[in-house]
PDB file of C-alpha atoms and ligand atoms in Angstrom:
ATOM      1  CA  UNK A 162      80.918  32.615  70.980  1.00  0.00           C
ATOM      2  CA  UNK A 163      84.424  30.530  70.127  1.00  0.00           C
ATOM      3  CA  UNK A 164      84.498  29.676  66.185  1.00  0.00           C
ATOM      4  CA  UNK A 165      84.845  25.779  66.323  1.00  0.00           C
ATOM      5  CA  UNK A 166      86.938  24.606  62.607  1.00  0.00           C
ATOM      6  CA  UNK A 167      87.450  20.803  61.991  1.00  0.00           C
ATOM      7  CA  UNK A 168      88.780  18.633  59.150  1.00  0.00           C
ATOM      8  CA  UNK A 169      86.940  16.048  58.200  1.00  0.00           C
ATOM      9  CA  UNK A 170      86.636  13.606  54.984  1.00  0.00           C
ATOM     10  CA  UNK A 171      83.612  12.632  53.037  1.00  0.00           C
ATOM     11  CA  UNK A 172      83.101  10.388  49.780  1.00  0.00           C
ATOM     12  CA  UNK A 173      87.264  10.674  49.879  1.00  0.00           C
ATOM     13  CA  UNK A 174      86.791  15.025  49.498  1.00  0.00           C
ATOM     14  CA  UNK A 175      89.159  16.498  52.760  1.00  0.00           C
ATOM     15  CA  UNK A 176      87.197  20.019  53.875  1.00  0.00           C
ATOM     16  CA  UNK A 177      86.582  21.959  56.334  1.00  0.00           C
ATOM     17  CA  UNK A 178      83.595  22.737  58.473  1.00  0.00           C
ATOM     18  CA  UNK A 179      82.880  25.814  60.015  1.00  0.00           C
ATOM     19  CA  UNK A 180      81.061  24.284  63.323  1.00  0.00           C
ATOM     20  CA  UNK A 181      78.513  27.016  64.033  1.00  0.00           C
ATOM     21  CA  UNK A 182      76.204  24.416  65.577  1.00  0.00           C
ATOM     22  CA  UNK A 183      78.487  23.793  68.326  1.00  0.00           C
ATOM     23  CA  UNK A 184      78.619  27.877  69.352  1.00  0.00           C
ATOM     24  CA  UNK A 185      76.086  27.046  72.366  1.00  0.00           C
ATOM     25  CA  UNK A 186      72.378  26.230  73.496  1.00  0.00           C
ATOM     26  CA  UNK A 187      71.759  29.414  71.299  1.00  0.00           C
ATOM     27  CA  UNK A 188      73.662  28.372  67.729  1.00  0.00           C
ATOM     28  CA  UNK A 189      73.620  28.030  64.067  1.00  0.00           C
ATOM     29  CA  UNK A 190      73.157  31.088  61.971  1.00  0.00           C
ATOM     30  CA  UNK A 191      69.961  32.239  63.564  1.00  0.00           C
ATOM     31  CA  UNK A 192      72.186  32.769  66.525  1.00  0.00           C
ATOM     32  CA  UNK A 193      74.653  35.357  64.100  1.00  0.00           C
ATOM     33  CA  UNK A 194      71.304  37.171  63.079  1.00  0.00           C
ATOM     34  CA  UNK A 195      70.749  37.820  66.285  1.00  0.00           C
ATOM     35  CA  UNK A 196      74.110  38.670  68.016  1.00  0.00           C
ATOM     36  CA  UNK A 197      73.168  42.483  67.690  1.00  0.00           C
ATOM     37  CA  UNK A 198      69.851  41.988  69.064  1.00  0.00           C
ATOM     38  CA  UNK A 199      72.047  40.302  71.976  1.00  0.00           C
ATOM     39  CA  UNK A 200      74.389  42.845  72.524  1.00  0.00           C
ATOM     40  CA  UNK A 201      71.856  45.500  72.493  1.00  0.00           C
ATOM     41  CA  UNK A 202      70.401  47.307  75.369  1.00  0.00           C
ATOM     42  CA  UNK A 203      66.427  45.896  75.377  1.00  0.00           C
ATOM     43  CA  UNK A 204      65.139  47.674  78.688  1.00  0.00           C
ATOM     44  CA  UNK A 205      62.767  49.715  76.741  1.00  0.00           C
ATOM     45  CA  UNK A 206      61.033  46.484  75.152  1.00  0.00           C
ATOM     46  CA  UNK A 207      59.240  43.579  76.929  1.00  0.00           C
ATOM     47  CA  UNK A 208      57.805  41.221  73.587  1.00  0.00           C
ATOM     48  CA  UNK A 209      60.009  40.071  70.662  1.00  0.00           C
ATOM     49  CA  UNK A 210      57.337  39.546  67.383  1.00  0.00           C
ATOM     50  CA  UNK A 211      57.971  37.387  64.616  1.00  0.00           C
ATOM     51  CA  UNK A 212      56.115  35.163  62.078  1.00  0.00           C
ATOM     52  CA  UNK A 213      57.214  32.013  59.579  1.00  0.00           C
ATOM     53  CA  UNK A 214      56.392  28.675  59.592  1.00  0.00           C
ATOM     54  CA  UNK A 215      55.384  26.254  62.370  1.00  0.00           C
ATOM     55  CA  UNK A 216      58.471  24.058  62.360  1.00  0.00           C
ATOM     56  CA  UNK A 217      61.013  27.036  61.596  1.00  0.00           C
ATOM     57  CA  UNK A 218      64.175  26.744  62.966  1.00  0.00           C
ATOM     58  CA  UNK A 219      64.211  30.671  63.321  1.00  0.00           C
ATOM     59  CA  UNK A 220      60.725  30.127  65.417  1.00  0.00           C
ATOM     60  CA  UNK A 221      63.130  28.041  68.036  1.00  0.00           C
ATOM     61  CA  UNK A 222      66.119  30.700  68.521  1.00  0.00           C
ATOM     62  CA  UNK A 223      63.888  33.413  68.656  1.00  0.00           C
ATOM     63  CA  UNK A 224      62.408  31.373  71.323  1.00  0.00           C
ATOM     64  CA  UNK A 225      65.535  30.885  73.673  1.00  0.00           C
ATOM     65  CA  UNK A 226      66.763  34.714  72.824  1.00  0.00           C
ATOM     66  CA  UNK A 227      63.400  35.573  74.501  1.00  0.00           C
ATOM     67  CA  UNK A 228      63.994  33.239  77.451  1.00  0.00           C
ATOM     68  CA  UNK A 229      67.840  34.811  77.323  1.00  0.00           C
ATOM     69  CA  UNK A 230      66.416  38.032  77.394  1.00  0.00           C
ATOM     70  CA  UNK A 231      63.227  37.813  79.352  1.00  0.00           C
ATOM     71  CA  UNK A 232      61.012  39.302  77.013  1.00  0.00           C
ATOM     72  CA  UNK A 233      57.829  37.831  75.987  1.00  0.00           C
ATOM     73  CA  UNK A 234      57.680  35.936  72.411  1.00  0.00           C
ATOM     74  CA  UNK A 235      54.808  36.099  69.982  1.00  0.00           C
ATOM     75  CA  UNK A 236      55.238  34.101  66.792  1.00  0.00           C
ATOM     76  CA  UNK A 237      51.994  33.956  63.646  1.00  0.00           C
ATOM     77  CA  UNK A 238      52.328  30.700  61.312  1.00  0.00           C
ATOM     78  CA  UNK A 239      49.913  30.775  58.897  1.00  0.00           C
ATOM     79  CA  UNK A 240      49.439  27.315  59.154  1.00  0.00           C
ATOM     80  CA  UNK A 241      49.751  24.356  62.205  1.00  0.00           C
ATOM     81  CA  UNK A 242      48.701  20.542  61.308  1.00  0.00           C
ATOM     82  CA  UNK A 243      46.360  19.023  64.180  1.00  0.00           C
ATOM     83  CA  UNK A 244      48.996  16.124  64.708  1.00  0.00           C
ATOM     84  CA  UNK A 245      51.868  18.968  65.405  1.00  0.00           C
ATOM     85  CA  UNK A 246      49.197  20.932  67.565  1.00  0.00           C
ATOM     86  CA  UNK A 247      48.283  17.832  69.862  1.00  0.00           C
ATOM     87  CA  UNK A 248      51.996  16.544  69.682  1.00  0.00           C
ATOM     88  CA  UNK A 249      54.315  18.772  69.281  1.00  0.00           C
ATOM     89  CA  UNK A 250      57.790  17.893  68.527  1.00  0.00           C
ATOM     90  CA  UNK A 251      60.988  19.265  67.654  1.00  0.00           C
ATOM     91  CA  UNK A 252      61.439  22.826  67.064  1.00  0.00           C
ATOM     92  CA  UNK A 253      58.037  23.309  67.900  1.00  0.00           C
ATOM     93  CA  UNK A 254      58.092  21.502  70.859  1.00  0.00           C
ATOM     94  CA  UNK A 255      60.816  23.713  72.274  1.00  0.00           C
ATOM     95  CA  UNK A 256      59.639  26.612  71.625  1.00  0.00           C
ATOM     96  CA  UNK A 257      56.275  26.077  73.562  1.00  0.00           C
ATOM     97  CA  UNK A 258      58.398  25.175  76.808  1.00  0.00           C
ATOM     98  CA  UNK A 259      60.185  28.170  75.854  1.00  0.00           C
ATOM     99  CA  UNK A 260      56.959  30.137  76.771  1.00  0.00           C
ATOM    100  CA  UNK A 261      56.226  30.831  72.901  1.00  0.00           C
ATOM    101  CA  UNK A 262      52.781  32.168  72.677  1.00  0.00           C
ATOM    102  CA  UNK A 263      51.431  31.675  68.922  1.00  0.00           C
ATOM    103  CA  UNK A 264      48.576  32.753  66.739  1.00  0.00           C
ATOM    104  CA  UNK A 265      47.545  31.448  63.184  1.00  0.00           C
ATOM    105  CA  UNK A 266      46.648  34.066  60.425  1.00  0.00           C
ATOM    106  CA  UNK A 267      46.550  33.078  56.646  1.00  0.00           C
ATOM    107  CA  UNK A 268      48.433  36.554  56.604  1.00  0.00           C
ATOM    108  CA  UNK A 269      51.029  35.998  58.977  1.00  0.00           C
ATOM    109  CA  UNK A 270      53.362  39.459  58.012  1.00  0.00           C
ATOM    110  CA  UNK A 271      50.339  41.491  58.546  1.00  0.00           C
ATOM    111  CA  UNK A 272      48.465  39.647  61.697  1.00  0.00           C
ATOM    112  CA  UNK A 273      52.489  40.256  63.432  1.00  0.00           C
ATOM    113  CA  UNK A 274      52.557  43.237  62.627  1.00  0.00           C
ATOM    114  CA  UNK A 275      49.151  44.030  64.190  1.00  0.00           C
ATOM    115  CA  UNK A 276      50.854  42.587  67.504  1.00  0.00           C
ATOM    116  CA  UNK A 277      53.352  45.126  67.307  1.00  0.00           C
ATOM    117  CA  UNK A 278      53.110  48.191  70.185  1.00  0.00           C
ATOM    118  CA  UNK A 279      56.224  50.928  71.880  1.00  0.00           C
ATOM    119  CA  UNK A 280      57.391  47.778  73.892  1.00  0.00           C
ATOM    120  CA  UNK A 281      57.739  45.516  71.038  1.00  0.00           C
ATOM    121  CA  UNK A 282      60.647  44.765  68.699  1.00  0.00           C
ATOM    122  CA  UNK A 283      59.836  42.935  65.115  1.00  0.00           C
ATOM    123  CA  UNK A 284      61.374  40.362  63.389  1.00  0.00           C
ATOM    124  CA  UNK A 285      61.156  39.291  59.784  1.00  0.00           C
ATOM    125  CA  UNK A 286      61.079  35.998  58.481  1.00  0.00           C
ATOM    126  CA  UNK A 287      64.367  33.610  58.862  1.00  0.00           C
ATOM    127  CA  UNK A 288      65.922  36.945  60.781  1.00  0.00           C
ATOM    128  CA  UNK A 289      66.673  38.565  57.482  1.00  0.00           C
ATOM    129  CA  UNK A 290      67.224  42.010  58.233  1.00  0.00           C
ATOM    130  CA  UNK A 291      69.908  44.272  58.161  1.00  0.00           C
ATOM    131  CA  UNK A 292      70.831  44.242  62.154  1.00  0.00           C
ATOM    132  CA  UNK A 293      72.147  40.353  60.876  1.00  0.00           C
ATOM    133  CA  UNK A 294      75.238  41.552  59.407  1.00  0.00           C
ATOM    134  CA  UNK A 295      76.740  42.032  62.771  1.00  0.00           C
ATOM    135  CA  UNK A 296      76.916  38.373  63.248  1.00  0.00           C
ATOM    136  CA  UNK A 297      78.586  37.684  59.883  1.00  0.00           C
ATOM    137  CA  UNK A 298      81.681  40.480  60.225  1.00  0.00           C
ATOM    138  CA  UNK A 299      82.349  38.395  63.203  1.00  0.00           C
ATOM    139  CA  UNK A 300      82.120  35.416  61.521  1.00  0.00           C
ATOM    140  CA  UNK A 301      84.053  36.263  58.903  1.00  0.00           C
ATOM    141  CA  UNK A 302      86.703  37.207  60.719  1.00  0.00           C
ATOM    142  CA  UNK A 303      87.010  34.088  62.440  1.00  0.00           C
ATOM    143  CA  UNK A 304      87.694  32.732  58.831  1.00  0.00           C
ATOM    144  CA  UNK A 305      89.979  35.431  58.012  1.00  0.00           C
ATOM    145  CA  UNK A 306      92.006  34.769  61.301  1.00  0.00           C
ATOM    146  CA  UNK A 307      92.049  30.807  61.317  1.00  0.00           C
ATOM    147  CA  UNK A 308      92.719  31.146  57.311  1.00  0.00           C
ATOM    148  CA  UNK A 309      95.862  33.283  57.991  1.00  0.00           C
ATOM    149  CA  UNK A 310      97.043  31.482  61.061  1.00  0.00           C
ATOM    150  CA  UNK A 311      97.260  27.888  58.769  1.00  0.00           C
ATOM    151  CA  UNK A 312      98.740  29.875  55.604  1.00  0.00           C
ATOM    152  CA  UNK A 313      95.736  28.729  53.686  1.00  0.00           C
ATOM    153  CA  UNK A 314      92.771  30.406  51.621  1.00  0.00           C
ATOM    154  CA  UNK A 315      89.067  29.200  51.554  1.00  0.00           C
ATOM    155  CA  UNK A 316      86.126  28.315  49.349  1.00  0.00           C
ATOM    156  CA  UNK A 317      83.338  28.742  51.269  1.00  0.00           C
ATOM    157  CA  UNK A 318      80.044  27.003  50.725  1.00  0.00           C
ATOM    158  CA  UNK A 319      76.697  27.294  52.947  1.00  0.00           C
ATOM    159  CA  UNK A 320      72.883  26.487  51.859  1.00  0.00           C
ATOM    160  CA  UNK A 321      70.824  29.023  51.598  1.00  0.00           C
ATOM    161  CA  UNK A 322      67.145  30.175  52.661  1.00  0.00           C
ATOM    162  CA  UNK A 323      66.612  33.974  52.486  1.00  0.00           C
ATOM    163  CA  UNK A 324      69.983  34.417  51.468  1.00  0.00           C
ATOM    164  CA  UNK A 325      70.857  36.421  54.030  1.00  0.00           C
ATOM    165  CA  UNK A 326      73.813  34.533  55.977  1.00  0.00           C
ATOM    166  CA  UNK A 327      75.443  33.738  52.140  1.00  0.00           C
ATOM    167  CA  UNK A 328      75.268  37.375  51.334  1.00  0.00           C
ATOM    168  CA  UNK A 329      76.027  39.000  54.596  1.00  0.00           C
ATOM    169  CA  UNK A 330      79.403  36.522  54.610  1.00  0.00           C
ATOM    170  CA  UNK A 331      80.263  37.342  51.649  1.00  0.00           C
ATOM    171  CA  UNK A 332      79.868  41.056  51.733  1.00  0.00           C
ATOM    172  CA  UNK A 333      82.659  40.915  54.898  1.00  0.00           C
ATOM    173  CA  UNK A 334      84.726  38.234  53.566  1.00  0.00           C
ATOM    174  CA  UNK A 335      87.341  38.094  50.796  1.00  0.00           C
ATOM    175  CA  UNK A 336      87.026  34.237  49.899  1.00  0.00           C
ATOM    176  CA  UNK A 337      84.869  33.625  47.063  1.00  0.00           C
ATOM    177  CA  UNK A 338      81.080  32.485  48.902  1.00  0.00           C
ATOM    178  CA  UNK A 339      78.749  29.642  46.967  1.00  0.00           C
ATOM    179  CA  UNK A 340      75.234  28.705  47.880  1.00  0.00           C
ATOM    180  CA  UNK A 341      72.280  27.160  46.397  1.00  0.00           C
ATOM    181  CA  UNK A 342      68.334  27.729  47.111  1.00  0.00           C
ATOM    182  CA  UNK A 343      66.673  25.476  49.535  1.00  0.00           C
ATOM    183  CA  UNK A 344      63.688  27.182  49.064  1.00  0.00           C
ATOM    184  CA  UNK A 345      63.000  28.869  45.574  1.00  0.00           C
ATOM    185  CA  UNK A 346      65.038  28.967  42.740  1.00  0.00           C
ATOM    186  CA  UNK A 347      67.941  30.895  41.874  1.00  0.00           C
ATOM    187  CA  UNK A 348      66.195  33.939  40.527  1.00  0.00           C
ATOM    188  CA  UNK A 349      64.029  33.860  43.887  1.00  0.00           C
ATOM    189  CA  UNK A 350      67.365  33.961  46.275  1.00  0.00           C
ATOM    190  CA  UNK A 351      68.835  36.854  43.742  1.00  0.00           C
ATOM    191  CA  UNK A 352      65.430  38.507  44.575  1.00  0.00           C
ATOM    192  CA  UNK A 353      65.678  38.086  48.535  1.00  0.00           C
ATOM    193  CA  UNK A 354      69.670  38.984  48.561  1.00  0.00           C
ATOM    194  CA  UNK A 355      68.572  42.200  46.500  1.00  0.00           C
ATOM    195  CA  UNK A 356      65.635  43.099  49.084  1.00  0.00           C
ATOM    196  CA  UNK A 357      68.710  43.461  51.492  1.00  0.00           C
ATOM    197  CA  UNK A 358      70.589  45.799  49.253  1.00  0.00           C
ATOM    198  CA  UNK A 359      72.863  43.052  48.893  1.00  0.00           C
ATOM    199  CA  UNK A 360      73.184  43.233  45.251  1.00  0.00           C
ATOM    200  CA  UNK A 361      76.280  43.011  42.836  1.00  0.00           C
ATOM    201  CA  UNK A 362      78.380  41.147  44.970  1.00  0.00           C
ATOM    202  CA  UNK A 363      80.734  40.029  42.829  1.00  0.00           C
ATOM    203  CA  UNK A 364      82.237  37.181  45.258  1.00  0.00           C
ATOM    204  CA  UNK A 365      79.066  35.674  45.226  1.00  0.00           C
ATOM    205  CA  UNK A 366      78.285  32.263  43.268  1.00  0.00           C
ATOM    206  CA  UNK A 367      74.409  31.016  43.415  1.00  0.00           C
ATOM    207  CA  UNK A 368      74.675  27.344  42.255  1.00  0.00           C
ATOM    208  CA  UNK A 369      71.440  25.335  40.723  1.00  0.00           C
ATOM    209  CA  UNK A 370      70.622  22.696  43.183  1.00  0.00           C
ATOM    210  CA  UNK A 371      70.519  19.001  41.373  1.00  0.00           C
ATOM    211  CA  UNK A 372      67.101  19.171  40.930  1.00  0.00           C
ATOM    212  CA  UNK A 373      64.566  21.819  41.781  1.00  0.00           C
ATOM    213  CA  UNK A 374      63.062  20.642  45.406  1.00  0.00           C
ATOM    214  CA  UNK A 375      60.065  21.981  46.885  1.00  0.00           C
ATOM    215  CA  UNK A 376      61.451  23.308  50.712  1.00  0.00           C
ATOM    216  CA  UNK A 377      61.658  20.597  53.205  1.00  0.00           C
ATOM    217  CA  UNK A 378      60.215  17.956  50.932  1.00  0.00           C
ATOM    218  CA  UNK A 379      61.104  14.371  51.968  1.00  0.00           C
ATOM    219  CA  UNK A 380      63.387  12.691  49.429  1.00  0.00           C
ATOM    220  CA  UNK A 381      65.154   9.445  49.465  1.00  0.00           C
ATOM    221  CA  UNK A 382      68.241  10.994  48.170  1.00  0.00           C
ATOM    222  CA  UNK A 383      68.087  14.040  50.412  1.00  0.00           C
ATOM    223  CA  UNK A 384      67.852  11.395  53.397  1.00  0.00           C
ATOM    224  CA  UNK A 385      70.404   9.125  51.968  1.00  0.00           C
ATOM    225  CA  UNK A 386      73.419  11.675  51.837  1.00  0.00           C
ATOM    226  CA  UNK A 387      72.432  13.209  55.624  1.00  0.00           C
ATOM    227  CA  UNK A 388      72.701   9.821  56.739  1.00  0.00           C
ATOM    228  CA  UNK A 389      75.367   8.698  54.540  1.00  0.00           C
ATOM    229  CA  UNK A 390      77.508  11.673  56.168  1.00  0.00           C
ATOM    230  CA  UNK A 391      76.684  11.407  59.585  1.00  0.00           C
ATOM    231  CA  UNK A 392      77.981   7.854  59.300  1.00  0.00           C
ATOM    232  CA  UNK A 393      81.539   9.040  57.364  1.00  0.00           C
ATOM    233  CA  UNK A 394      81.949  11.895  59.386  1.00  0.00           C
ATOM    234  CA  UNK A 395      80.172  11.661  62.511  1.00  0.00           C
ATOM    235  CA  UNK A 396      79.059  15.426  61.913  1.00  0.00           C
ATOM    236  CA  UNK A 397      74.989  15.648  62.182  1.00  0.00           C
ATOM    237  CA  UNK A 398      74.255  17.976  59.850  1.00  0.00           C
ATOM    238  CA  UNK A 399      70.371  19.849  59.369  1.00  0.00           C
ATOM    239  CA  UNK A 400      68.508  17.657  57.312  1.00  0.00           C
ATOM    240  CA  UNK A 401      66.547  20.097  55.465  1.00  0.00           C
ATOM    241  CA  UNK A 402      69.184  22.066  54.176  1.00  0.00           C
ATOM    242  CA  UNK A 403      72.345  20.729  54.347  1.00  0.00           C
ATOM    243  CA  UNK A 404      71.659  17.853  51.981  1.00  0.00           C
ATOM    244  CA  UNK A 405      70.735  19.780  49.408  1.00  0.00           C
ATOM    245  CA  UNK A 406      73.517  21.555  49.754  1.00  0.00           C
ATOM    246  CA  UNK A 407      75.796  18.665  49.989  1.00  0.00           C
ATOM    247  CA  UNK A 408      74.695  17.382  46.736  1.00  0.00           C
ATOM    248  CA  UNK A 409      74.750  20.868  44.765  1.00  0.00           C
ATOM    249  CA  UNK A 410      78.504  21.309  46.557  1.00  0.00           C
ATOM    250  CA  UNK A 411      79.466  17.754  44.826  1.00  0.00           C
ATOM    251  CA  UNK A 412      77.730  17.991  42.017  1.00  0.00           C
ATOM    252  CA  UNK A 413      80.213  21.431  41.286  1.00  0.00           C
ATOM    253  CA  UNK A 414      83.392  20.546  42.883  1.00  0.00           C
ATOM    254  CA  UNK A 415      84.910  21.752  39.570  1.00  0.00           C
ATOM    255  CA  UNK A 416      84.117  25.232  40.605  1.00  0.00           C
ATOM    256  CA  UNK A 417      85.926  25.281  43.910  1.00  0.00           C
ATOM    257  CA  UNK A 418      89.701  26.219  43.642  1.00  0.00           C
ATOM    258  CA  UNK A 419      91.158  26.760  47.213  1.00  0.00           C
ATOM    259  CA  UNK A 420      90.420  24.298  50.241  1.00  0.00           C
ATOM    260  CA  UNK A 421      86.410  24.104  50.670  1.00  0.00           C
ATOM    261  CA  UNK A 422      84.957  25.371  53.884  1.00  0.00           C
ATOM    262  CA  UNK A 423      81.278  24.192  54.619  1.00  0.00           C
ATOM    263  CA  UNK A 424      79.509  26.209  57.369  1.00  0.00           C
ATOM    264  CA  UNK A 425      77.627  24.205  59.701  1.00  0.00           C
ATOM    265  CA  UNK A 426      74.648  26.666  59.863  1.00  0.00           C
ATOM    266  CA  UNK A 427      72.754  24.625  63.170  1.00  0.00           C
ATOM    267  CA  UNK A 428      69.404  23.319  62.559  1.00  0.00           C
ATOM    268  CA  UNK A 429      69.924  19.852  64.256  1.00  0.00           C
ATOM    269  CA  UNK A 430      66.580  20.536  67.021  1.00  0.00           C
ATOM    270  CA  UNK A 431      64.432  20.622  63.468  1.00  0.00           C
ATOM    271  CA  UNK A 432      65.550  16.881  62.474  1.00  0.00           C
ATOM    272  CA  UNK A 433      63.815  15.286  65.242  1.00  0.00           C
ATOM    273  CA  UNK A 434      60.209  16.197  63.059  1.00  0.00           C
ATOM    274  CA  UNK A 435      61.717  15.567  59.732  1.00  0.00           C
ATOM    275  CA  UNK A 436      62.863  12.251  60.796  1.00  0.00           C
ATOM    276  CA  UNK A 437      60.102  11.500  62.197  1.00  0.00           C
ATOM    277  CA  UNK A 438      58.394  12.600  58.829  1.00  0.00           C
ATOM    278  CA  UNK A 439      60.039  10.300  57.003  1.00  0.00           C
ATOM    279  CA  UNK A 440      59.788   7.417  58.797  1.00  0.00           C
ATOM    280  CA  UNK A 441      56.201   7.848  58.841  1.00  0.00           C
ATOM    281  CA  UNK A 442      56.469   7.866  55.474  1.00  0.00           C
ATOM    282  CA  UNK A 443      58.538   4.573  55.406  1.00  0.00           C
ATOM    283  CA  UNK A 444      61.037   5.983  53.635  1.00  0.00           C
ATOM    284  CA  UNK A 445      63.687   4.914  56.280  1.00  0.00           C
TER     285      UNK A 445
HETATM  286  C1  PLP F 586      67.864  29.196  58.610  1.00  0.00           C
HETATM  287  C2  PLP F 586      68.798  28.182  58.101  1.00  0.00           C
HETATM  288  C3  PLP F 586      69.382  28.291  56.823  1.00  0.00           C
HETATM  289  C4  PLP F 586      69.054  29.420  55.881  1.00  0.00           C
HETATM  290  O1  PLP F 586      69.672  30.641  56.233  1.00  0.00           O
HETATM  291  P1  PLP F 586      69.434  31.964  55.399  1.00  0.00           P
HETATM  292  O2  PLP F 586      70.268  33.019  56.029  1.00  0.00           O
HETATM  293  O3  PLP F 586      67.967  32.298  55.512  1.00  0.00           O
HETATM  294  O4  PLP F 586      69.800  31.699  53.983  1.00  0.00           O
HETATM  295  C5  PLP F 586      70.280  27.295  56.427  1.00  0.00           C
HETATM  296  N1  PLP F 586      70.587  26.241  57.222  1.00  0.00           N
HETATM  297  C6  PLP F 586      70.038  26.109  58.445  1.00  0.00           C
HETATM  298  C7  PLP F 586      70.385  24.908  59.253  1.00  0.00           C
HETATM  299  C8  PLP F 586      69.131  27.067  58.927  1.00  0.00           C
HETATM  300  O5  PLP F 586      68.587  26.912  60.156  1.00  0.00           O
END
């Protein structure tokens, strides 16, 4: 996996982006959670289980790992929407012609876990676990080495979910790490990063979004600055959490000291559906 770093210019800031969406078929950060799981001798195991929500973009890579890997995928949503079930799309989509076999349970943890035998490994939620720091010394050293090799140092920002790519950077990194909560609030993200034994790390900066938003809600503004971007920079970011993140990052830029390095975290399979979201909405 070659680290891809670009310039690029937007509402007249210069920054850098991490391209982490451009690692492969198999990219974004789901693809760093699972670079262990890739490296890793499976023989013994023929099913990968996992559970989340029915347009996760976690659902998709584990999806083509299993493919990659020939093992068998079982994923429990706890809820799927008759339109998604009798045309799927996006993420989804993909993940059906991937050979995904899926269940729904109103408790999805506990109905996966059920699925789990000898042959069978188990993954949480978003791929927050501790095998995911693997990825991120990698990744971070990619920084460290393209940092040192242009003589400069690095802000980095990145949106966060679970928390776990923010804190699993910034554990293995020496550059000062922000993020913001795309799903929760700040106190909810501290809680996740702390379920990792993440805790006290003191390069760390959680910034308040603009506004709290309710996780992959559809919001003129949100769809306004991914579009607004894609235009300026011709860089299509995720649409569910990169604009949040884009706003929070410019609505602090007084907090960043050293050149500003955005990680392009993947995520791009998952805008077909929200587009399509909002423009059955007619919001665009
Ligand atoms: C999963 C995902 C995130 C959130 O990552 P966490 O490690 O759970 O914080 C952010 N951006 C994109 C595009 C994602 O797919």
């Amino acid at each position: 996996m070659q680290a891809v770093f670009e310039k690029t210019k937007f509402r007249n800031l210069e920054f850098f982006v991490l391209r982490d969406d451009l690692l492969g078929e198999f990219n974004g950060n789901k693809a760093r959670k699972l670079e262990y799981f890739l490296k890793s001798d499976l023989s013994k195991f023929d099913t990968i289980v996992s559970y989340g929500s029915s347009q996760s973009n976690a659902m998709y890579s584990l999806s083509v790992f299993a493919k990659l890997k020939k093992l068998k995928f079982k994923y429990v949503m706890s809820h799927l929407n008759s339109n998604l079930k009798d045309t799927p799309v996006g993420n989804f989509k993909f993940a059906l012609e991937n050979k995904m076999e899926y269940f729904v349970s109103k408790n999805r943890r506990e109905f996966a876990l059920n699925l789990v035998d000898s042959k069978s490994i188990f993954i949480e939620e978003g791929i927050a676990q501790k095998e995911a720091k693997i990825g991120f010394i990698k990744q971070a050293k990619s920084i460290k080495d393209y940092a040192n090799k242009n003589k400069i140092k690095f802000d980095i920002f990145l949106p966060s979910g679970t928390g776990a790519s923010a804190a699993y950077l910034a554990k293995h990194t020496k550059f000062r790490v922000f993020t913001t909560p795309c799903v929760g609030d700040k106190i909810y993200l501290q809680k996740q990063i702390n379920n990792l034994n993440l805790n006290n790390l003191s390069n760390l900066t959680i910034l308040n979004p603009p506004k709290k938003y309710h996780f992959g809600a559809l919001k003129k503004e949100l769809v306004q600055i991914w579009q607004e971007i894609l235009n300026e920079t011709s860089i299509e970011f995720d649409l569910i959490y990169d604009p949040v993140g884009f706003l929070t990052l410019f609505l602090n830029l007084s907090e960043f000291k050293e050149n500003i390095l955005y990680i392009h975290q993947g995520g791009i399979l998952g805008n077909i559906s929200q587009l399509q979201r909002y423009k059955f909405k007619g919001m665009i």
